[in-house]
Short mmCIF file of C-alpha atoms in Angstrom, two decimals:
data_model
loop_
_atom_site.label_atom_id
_atom_site.label_comp_id
_atom_site.label_asym_id
_atom_site.label_seq_id
_atom_site.Cartn_x
_atom_site.Cartn_y
_atom_site.Cartn_z
CA MET A 1 9.05 11.49 16.13
CA SER A 2 10.50 7.99 15.80
CA PRO A 3 10.77 4.81 17.86
CA ALA A 4 14.47 5.53 18.38
CA THR A 5 13.66 8.73 20.27
CA ASN A 6 10.45 7.59 21.94
CA PRO A 7 10.23 3.79 22.21
CA GLY A 8 7.51 4.03 24.86
CA LEU A 9 5.17 5.88 22.49
CA HIS A 10 5.92 3.40 19.74
CA GLN A 11 4.98 0.41 21.89
CA GLU A 12 1.90 2.20 23.20
CA LEU A 13 0.80 2.78 19.62
CA LYS A 14 1.24 -0.89 18.71
CA ASN A 15 -0.64 -1.99 21.82
CA ALA A 16 -3.57 0.29 21.00
CA VAL A 17 -3.77 -0.94 17.41
CA ARG A 18 -3.62 -4.55 18.59
CA GLU A 19 -6.49 -3.92 20.99
CA LEU A 20 -8.60 -2.40 18.19
CA CYS A 21 -7.81 -5.30 15.85
CA GLN A 22 -8.95 -7.83 18.45
CA THR A 23 -12.51 -6.62 17.84
CA PHE A 24 -12.13 -7.79 14.21
CA PRO A 25 -11.20 -11.49 14.56
CA ASP A 26 -10.39 -14.06 11.89
CA THR A 27 -14.08 -14.74 11.31
CA TYR A 28 -14.64 -11.11 10.29
CA TRP A 29 -11.93 -11.21 7.61
CA ARG A 30 -12.90 -14.71 6.49
CA GLU A 31 -16.51 -13.66 5.88
CA LEU A 32 -15.44 -10.55 3.96
CA ASP A 33 -13.11 -12.63 1.83
CA SER A 34 -15.87 -15.07 0.90
CA GLN A 35 -18.10 -12.17 -0.15
CA ARG A 36 -15.31 -10.05 -1.70
CA ALA A 37 -16.63 -7.23 0.48
CA TYR A 38 -14.94 -4.04 1.66
CA PRO A 39 -14.14 -3.92 5.41
CA GLU A 40 -16.17 -0.78 6.01
CA ALA A 41 -16.58 -1.31 9.75
CA PHE A 42 -12.84 -1.84 10.21
CA VAL A 43 -11.91 1.27 8.21
CA GLN A 44 -14.42 3.35 10.15
CA ALA A 45 -12.98 2.08 13.43
CA LEU A 46 -9.44 2.98 12.36
CA THR A 47 -10.62 6.41 11.27
CA LYS A 48 -12.52 7.06 14.49
CA ALA A 49 -9.43 6.09 16.48
CA GLY A 50 -7.41 8.64 14.51
CA TYR A 51 -5.09 6.26 12.66
CA MET A 52 -6.04 7.50 9.20
CA GLY A 53 -4.79 10.93 10.26
CA THR A 54 -1.41 9.62 11.45
CA LEU A 55 0.63 11.67 8.96
CA ILE A 56 -1.57 14.76 9.03
CA PRO A 57 -0.08 17.60 11.12
CA GLU A 58 -1.78 18.41 14.39
CA GLU A 59 -2.73 21.88 13.13
CA TYR A 60 -5.06 20.17 10.65
CA GLY A 61 -6.52 17.75 13.18
CA GLY A 62 -4.14 14.84 12.63
CA ALA A 63 -1.65 13.05 14.86
CA GLY A 64 1.42 14.72 13.36
CA MET A 65 3.45 11.52 13.26
CA GLY A 66 5.77 10.09 10.62
CA VAL A 67 6.04 7.15 8.27
CA THR A 68 7.81 5.25 11.06
CA GLU A 69 4.65 5.35 13.17
CA ALA A 70 2.42 4.67 10.17
CA ALA A 71 4.52 1.59 9.41
CA ALA A 72 4.08 0.37 12.99
CA ILE A 73 0.31 0.72 12.68
CA LEU A 74 0.09 -1.20 9.42
CA GLU A 75 2.47 -3.90 10.61
CA GLU A 76 0.37 -4.46 13.71
CA ILE A 77 -2.83 -4.76 11.66
CA HIS A 78 -1.22 -7.56 9.67
CA ILE A 79 0.30 -9.26 12.71
CA SER A 80 -3.27 -9.37 14.03
CA GLY A 81 -4.46 -11.19 10.91
CA GLY A 82 -6.12 -8.22 9.21
CA ASN A 83 -5.47 -6.60 5.85
CA ALA A 84 -4.62 -2.90 5.75
CA ALA A 85 -4.86 -2.80 1.94
CA ALA A 86 -8.37 -1.46 2.44
CA CYS A 87 -7.04 1.83 3.74
CA HIS A 88 -3.23 2.10 3.57
CA ALA A 89 -3.30 4.40 0.53
CA GLN A 90 -4.52 7.31 2.63
CA MET A 91 -1.20 7.16 4.46
CA TYR A 92 1.17 6.98 1.50
CA VAL A 93 -0.84 9.26 -0.80
CA MET A 94 -0.89 11.80 2.00
CA GLY A 95 2.84 12.40 1.57
CA THR A 96 2.36 13.95 -1.85
CA LEU A 97 -0.32 16.34 -0.60
CA LEU A 98 1.64 17.21 2.54
CA ARG A 99 4.95 17.85 0.81
CA HIS A 100 3.79 19.47 -2.41
CA GLY A 101 0.23 20.73 -1.88
CA SER A 102 -0.54 24.43 -1.45
CA ASP A 103 -1.59 25.96 1.85
CA ALA A 104 -5.10 26.40 0.46
CA GLN A 105 -5.31 22.73 -0.53
CA LYS A 106 -4.10 21.60 2.87
CA LYS A 107 -6.61 23.79 4.68
CA LYS A 108 -9.41 22.58 2.44
CA TYR A 109 -8.77 18.84 2.57
CA LEU A 110 -6.59 17.81 5.52
CA PRO A 111 -9.04 18.52 8.37
CA ALA A 112 -11.79 16.60 6.57
CA LEU A 113 -9.42 13.70 5.88
CA ALA A 114 -8.27 13.62 9.49
CA SER A 115 -11.85 13.53 10.81
CA GLY A 116 -13.00 10.92 8.30
CA GLU A 117 -15.39 13.26 6.54
CA LEU A 118 -13.40 12.61 3.36
CA ARG A 119 -11.38 9.62 2.17
CA LEU A 120 -8.30 9.86 -0.03
CA GLN A 121 -7.77 6.20 -0.86
CA ALA A 122 -7.24 6.10 -4.63
CA PHE A 123 -3.93 6.60 -6.44
CA GLY A 124 -4.31 6.86 -10.23
CA VAL A 125 -1.01 5.85 -11.84
CA SER A 126 -1.00 2.47 -13.66
CA GLU A 127 -2.39 2.11 -17.18
CA PRO A 128 -3.25 -0.98 -19.27
CA THR A 129 -0.74 -0.32 -22.05
CA THR A 130 2.19 1.11 -20.09
CA GLY A 131 2.34 -0.79 -16.78
CA SER A 132 5.40 0.22 -14.79
CA ASP A 133 6.71 2.46 -17.60
CA THR A 134 5.08 5.46 -15.94
CA THR A 135 6.62 8.09 -18.19
CA GLN A 136 4.81 6.62 -21.19
CA MET A 137 1.33 7.00 -19.70
CA LYS A 138 -1.40 8.02 -22.14
CA THR A 139 -3.93 9.67 -19.82
CA PHE A 140 -3.84 13.35 -20.74
CA ALA A 141 -5.03 16.43 -18.85
CA ARG A 142 -5.54 19.37 -21.20
CA ARG A 143 -5.63 22.85 -19.66
CA ALA A 144 -8.73 24.80 -20.64
CA GLY A 145 -8.99 28.09 -18.78
CA ASP A 146 -9.57 27.45 -15.09
CA LYS A 147 -9.87 23.68 -15.45
CA TYR A 148 -8.21 20.56 -16.86
CA ILE A 149 -10.02 18.17 -19.19
CA VAL A 150 -8.87 14.60 -18.49
CA LYS A 151 -9.13 11.78 -20.99
CA GLY A 152 -7.65 8.31 -20.59
CA GLN A 153 -7.76 5.06 -18.71
CA LYS A 154 -6.22 3.71 -15.50
CA ILE A 155 -6.09 0.15 -14.19
CA TRP A 156 -5.42 -1.57 -10.87
CA ILE A 157 -6.73 1.51 -9.07
CA SER A 158 -7.64 0.06 -5.71
CA ARG A 159 -10.38 1.48 -3.46
CA ALA A 160 -11.72 3.88 -6.11
CA GLU A 161 -15.24 2.78 -5.21
CA HIS A 162 -14.63 3.57 -1.55
CA SER A 163 -12.81 6.88 -1.89
CA ASP A 164 -14.02 10.46 -2.19
CA LEU A 165 -10.79 11.74 -3.74
CA MET A 166 -8.17 10.39 -6.11
CA LEU A 167 -4.60 11.54 -6.58
CA LEU A 168 -4.23 11.32 -10.36
CA VAL A 169 -1.02 11.38 -12.37
CA ALA A 170 -1.50 12.44 -15.99
CA ARG A 171 0.41 13.96 -18.86
CA THR A 172 -0.06 17.70 -19.32
CA THR A 173 2.61 18.04 -22.02
CA PRO A 174 2.87 15.48 -24.87
CA ILE A 175 5.94 13.29 -24.52
CA ASP A 176 7.25 14.35 -27.94
CA GLN A 177 7.42 17.94 -26.66
CA VAL A 178 9.63 17.35 -23.61
CA LYS A 179 13.41 16.96 -23.36
CA LYS A 180 13.27 14.20 -20.75
CA ARG A 181 10.56 11.56 -20.69
CA SER A 182 9.97 12.20 -16.97
CA GLU A 183 8.95 15.78 -17.73
CA GLY A 184 5.42 16.90 -18.56
CA LEU A 185 3.61 14.81 -15.94
CA SER A 186 1.35 16.50 -13.41
CA VAL A 187 -0.59 15.50 -10.30
CA LEU A 188 -4.26 16.40 -9.90
CA LEU A 189 -6.62 15.89 -6.97
CA VAL A 190 -9.84 14.53 -8.47
CA ASP A 191 -13.16 14.69 -6.60
CA LEU A 192 -14.61 11.28 -7.47
CA ARG A 193 -18.02 12.17 -6.05
CA HIS A 194 -18.49 14.78 -8.76
CA ALA A 195 -16.54 13.07 -11.53
CA GLN A 196 -18.55 9.82 -11.45
CA ASN A 197 -21.55 11.64 -12.85
CA HIS A 198 -19.50 13.66 -15.32
CA GLY A 199 -17.41 11.39 -17.53
CA LEU A 200 -15.76 9.04 -15.04
CA THR A 201 -16.57 5.32 -14.99
CA ILE A 202 -15.30 2.84 -12.39
CA ARG A 203 -15.30 -0.86 -13.26
CA PRO A 204 -14.46 -3.43 -10.55
CA ILE A 205 -11.90 -6.16 -11.28
CA ARG A 206 -12.35 -9.47 -9.46
CA THR A 207 -9.02 -10.90 -8.32
CA MET A 208 -7.73 -13.93 -6.41
CA MET A 209 -7.79 -11.95 -3.16
CA ASN A 210 -10.26 -9.48 -1.67
CA HIS A 211 -8.56 -6.27 -2.80
CA ALA A 212 -11.29 -3.91 -4.13
CA THR A 213 -9.34 -2.95 -7.25
CA THR A 214 -10.79 -1.34 -10.37
CA GLU A 215 -10.36 -0.01 -13.86
CA VAL A 216 -11.13 3.71 -14.23
CA PHE A 217 -12.11 5.51 -17.43
CA PHE A 218 -11.86 9.28 -17.91
CA ASP A 219 -14.02 10.65 -20.72
CA ASP A 220 -13.39 14.42 -20.69
CA VAL A 221 -13.57 14.66 -16.91
CA GLU A 222 -13.26 18.26 -15.72
CA VAL A 223 -10.90 18.99 -12.81
CA PRO A 224 -10.53 22.54 -11.43
CA ALA A 225 -7.06 23.98 -12.11
CA GLU A 226 -6.83 24.81 -8.40
CA ASN A 227 -6.62 21.06 -7.79
CA LEU A 228 -3.19 20.88 -9.42
CA ILE A 229 -0.66 19.67 -6.84
CA GLY A 230 2.55 21.70 -7.03
CA GLU A 231 3.76 22.88 -10.41
CA GLU A 232 2.50 21.65 -13.76
CA GLY A 233 4.94 19.26 -15.44
CA HIS A 234 6.82 18.37 -12.24
CA GLY A 235 4.54 15.53 -11.20
CA PHE A 236 7.07 12.75 -11.69
CA ARG A 237 9.21 14.09 -8.85
CA TYR A 238 6.13 14.39 -6.62
CA LEU A 239 5.12 10.85 -7.58
CA LEU A 240 8.45 9.47 -6.39
CA ASP A 241 7.81 10.82 -2.88
CA GLY A 242 4.52 8.96 -2.78
CA LEU A 243 6.03 5.78 -4.21
CA ASN A 244 8.80 5.71 -1.61
CA ALA A 245 6.23 6.01 1.19
CA GLU A 246 4.11 3.34 -0.50
CA ARG A 247 7.00 0.90 -0.69
CA ILE A 248 7.96 1.45 2.97
CA LEU A 249 4.44 1.07 4.31
CA ILE A 250 3.61 -2.00 2.25
CA ALA A 251 6.94 -3.49 3.32
CA ALA A 252 5.78 -2.99 6.92
CA GLU A 253 2.59 -4.89 6.11
CA CYS A 254 4.70 -7.73 4.72
CA ILE A 255 6.68 -7.83 7.95
CA GLY A 256 3.37 -8.12 9.80
CA ASP A 257 2.27 -10.94 7.49
CA GLY A 258 5.56 -12.76 7.99
CA ARG A 259 5.21 -12.59 11.75
CA TRP A 260 1.57 -13.71 11.59
CA PHE A 261 2.50 -16.74 9.50
CA LEU A 262 5.37 -17.72 11.77
CA GLU A 263 3.28 -17.42 14.94
CA ARG A 264 0.57 -19.62 13.45
CA ALA A 265 3.04 -22.13 12.01
CA CYS A 266 5.02 -22.51 15.24
CA ARG A 267 1.88 -22.89 17.33
CA TYR A 268 0.56 -25.57 14.98
CA ALA A 269 3.93 -27.35 14.80
CA LYS A 270 4.01 -27.67 18.60
CA ASP A 271 0.43 -28.92 18.84
CA ARG A 272 0.26 -31.26 15.84
CA ILE A 273 1.23 -34.80 16.87
CA VAL A 274 2.30 -37.29 14.18
CA PHE A 275 4.11 -40.58 14.86
CA GLY A 276 3.78 -39.91 18.56
CA ARG A 277 5.59 -36.56 18.64
CA PRO A 278 5.01 -32.91 17.66
CA ILE A 279 5.97 -32.21 14.06
CA GLY A 280 7.88 -29.16 15.25
CA GLN A 281 10.47 -31.53 16.72
CA ASN A 282 11.54 -32.47 13.20
CA GLN A 283 14.32 -30.40 11.65
CA GLY A 284 12.55 -30.64 8.30
CA VAL A 285 9.82 -28.49 9.85
CA GLN A 286 12.08 -26.39 12.07
CA PHE A 287 14.64 -25.21 9.54
CA PRO A 288 12.31 -23.55 6.99
CA LEU A 289 10.55 -21.69 9.80
CA ALA A 290 13.82 -20.66 11.45
CA ARG A 291 15.21 -19.34 8.16
CA ALA A 292 11.98 -17.48 7.40
CA TYR A 293 12.11 -15.91 10.86
CA ALA A 294 15.69 -14.72 10.33
CA ASN A 295 14.75 -13.17 6.99
CA VAL A 296 11.68 -11.41 8.41
CA GLU A 297 13.77 -9.91 11.21
CA ALA A 298 16.48 -8.77 8.78
CA ALA A 299 13.92 -7.22 6.44
CA SER A 300 12.32 -5.36 9.34
CA LEU A 301 15.62 -3.55 9.95
CA MET A 302 15.66 -2.27 6.37
CA VAL A 303 12.04 -1.10 6.72
CA ALA A 304 12.97 0.84 9.85
CA LYS A 305 15.99 2.38 8.12
CA ALA A 306 13.99 3.46 5.07
CA ALA A 307 11.22 4.94 7.24
CA ALA A 308 13.72 6.90 9.33
CA LEU A 309 15.32 8.37 6.20
CA PHE A 310 11.93 9.30 4.76
CA ASP A 311 10.87 11.02 7.98
CA ALA A 312 14.16 12.94 8.02
CA HIS A 313 13.46 14.14 4.45
CA GLN A 314 16.60 12.35 3.27
CA PRO A 315 16.96 10.50 -0.07
CA CYS A 316 15.64 6.98 0.49
CA GLY A 317 14.90 5.48 -2.93
CA PRO A 318 17.34 2.55 -2.61
CA GLN A 319 16.34 1.83 0.97
CA ALA A 320 12.59 2.02 0.24
CA ASN A 321 12.95 -0.34 -2.69
CA MET A 322 15.16 -2.78 -0.81
CA ALA A 323 12.76 -2.73 2.14
CA LYS A 324 9.87 -3.67 -0.11
CA LEU A 325 11.89 -6.37 -1.90
CA LEU A 326 13.24 -8.01 1.25
CA ALA A 327 9.99 -7.79 3.20
CA ALA A 328 7.87 -9.16 0.34
CA ASP A 329 10.30 -12.04 -0.14
CA ALA A 330 10.38 -12.77 3.59
CA SER A 331 6.59 -12.78 3.94
CA TRP A 332 6.21 -15.04 0.92
CA GLU A 333 8.86 -17.40 2.30
CA SER A 334 6.99 -17.46 5.62
CA ALA A 335 3.72 -18.12 3.84
CA ASN A 336 5.13 -21.10 1.94
CA ALA A 337 6.75 -22.54 5.06
CA THR A 338 3.47 -22.18 6.95
CA VAL A 339 1.39 -23.96 4.29
CA GLN A 340 3.97 -26.74 4.24
CA THR A 341 3.80 -27.00 8.04
CA TYR A 342 0.00 -27.18 8.07
CA GLY A 343 -0.13 -29.64 5.20
CA GLY A 344 -3.68 -30.17 3.96
CA PHE A 345 -5.12 -27.95 6.67
CA GLY A 346 -3.18 -25.03 5.17
CA PHE A 347 -5.67 -25.08 2.29
CA ALA A 348 -8.75 -25.06 4.50
CA GLU A 349 -10.53 -21.72 4.83
CA GLU A 350 -11.19 -22.13 8.55
CA TYR A 351 -7.48 -21.85 9.39
CA ASP A 352 -7.07 -18.54 7.50
CA VAL A 353 -3.65 -19.56 6.18
CA GLU A 354 -4.84 -19.82 2.59
CA ARG A 355 -6.43 -16.36 2.78
CA LYS A 356 -3.29 -14.71 4.08
CA PHE A 357 -1.25 -16.78 1.59
CA ARG A 358 -3.17 -15.20 -1.29
CA GLU A 359 -3.00 -11.73 0.21
CA THR A 360 0.75 -11.69 0.77
CA ARG A 361 1.45 -13.17 -2.68
CA LEU A 362 0.30 -9.88 -4.18
CA TYR A 363 3.40 -8.07 -2.94
CA GLN A 364 5.73 -10.01 -5.18
CA VAL A 365 4.00 -8.13 -8.01
CA ALA A 366 2.52 -4.93 -6.58
CA PRO A 367 2.95 -2.06 -6.15
CA ILE A 368 6.14 -2.88 -8.04
CA SER A 369 7.44 -6.29 -9.06
CA THR A 370 10.55 -7.73 -7.46
CA ASN A 371 12.26 -7.85 -10.86
CA LEU A 372 11.86 -4.10 -11.37
CA ILE A 373 13.29 -3.44 -7.92
CA LEU A 374 16.32 -5.57 -8.79
CA ALA A 375 16.72 -3.63 -12.04
CA TYR A 376 16.53 -0.36 -10.08
CA ILE A 377 19.18 -1.50 -7.61
CA ALA A 378 21.43 -2.73 -10.41
CA GLU A 379 21.31 0.60 -12.25
CA HIS A 380 20.96 3.23 -9.53
CA VAL A 381 22.94 1.62 -6.72
CA LEU A 382 25.46 -0.65 -8.41
CA GLY A 383 25.99 1.59 -11.45
CA LEU A 384 25.31 -1.13 -14.01
CA PRO A 385 23.97 -0.29 -17.52
CA ARG A 386 20.24 0.40 -17.74
CA SER A 387 18.41 -2.78 -18.70
CA TYR A 388 15.15 -1.26 -19.92
#
């Protein structure tokens, strides 16, 4: 279902999420940020309300909705001043399991994920030595009878400490034995609860924002062969499905951030009196905010288009990438304009602008940098020579 066919449901969903988020005010997020703590209570509330099962079909206990509705949920969390990075992976990782998992895997995991009994929050892709060059990853899963033996290292794996399961991408065929470098990659569902006592080590990485990200080491970790998602060696294609959903949903969060910044900036600009008049009366304050608003609204249209294509099972790589690029740029523009509007108070913790400023800055870099998106568009949309 989509907002185009059922706008009433879409607005009802946003209203319900907004009401839930009101029970987690700025002070909640500010305190977590100061402690670099995981928002456990918030994630549990979202799960109890059924939002973590948004994409899970009703037959497995979920809501049976699409990426369009998931995007609306995440956008509303960010409009409310929260940060969905603590739990958004369960939505975009879910696409890989839903589209390429076996019936047995779905029956085993989806009901437990929908109810909150299990969490699938970790996505094991990035590595220290390969970065965005995914096809060159070194983590290897060797088949040994009815199991895979995994050895390697992943980095920037967010929420690994707060997840029961990880969707892991690893090589199952050495790169020198495949015709195309995208071949020979496979996707495995790793039970972190078991693996942490049997060869897996999780090391937290402290960052400039409260993001619960880690480095993960695999030292001959055993994964049952039945946990292979889809066919061995076809994982790169499955990964792309998950990445498109990831880009769309994070773009929706950026739209939420942009709207949060603009609401705060405009409110402050109307209330702040300098030289006997509100600073919002000055065009030097007005114009950056007006331009940021226009760009947020334009980016939101691309997010909606990409989500609709994804839900219709249509190719959406260009649209998903452009949505993420435009939304991340718009939110960052809004963040800068808001700090400039607040002046010195924009750097004070009690106004929350500096916290959201740090949080939204991440999306210029992750989950894919703006430069790589531009390179993708140049090659795959404009037909220009490959640059890397």
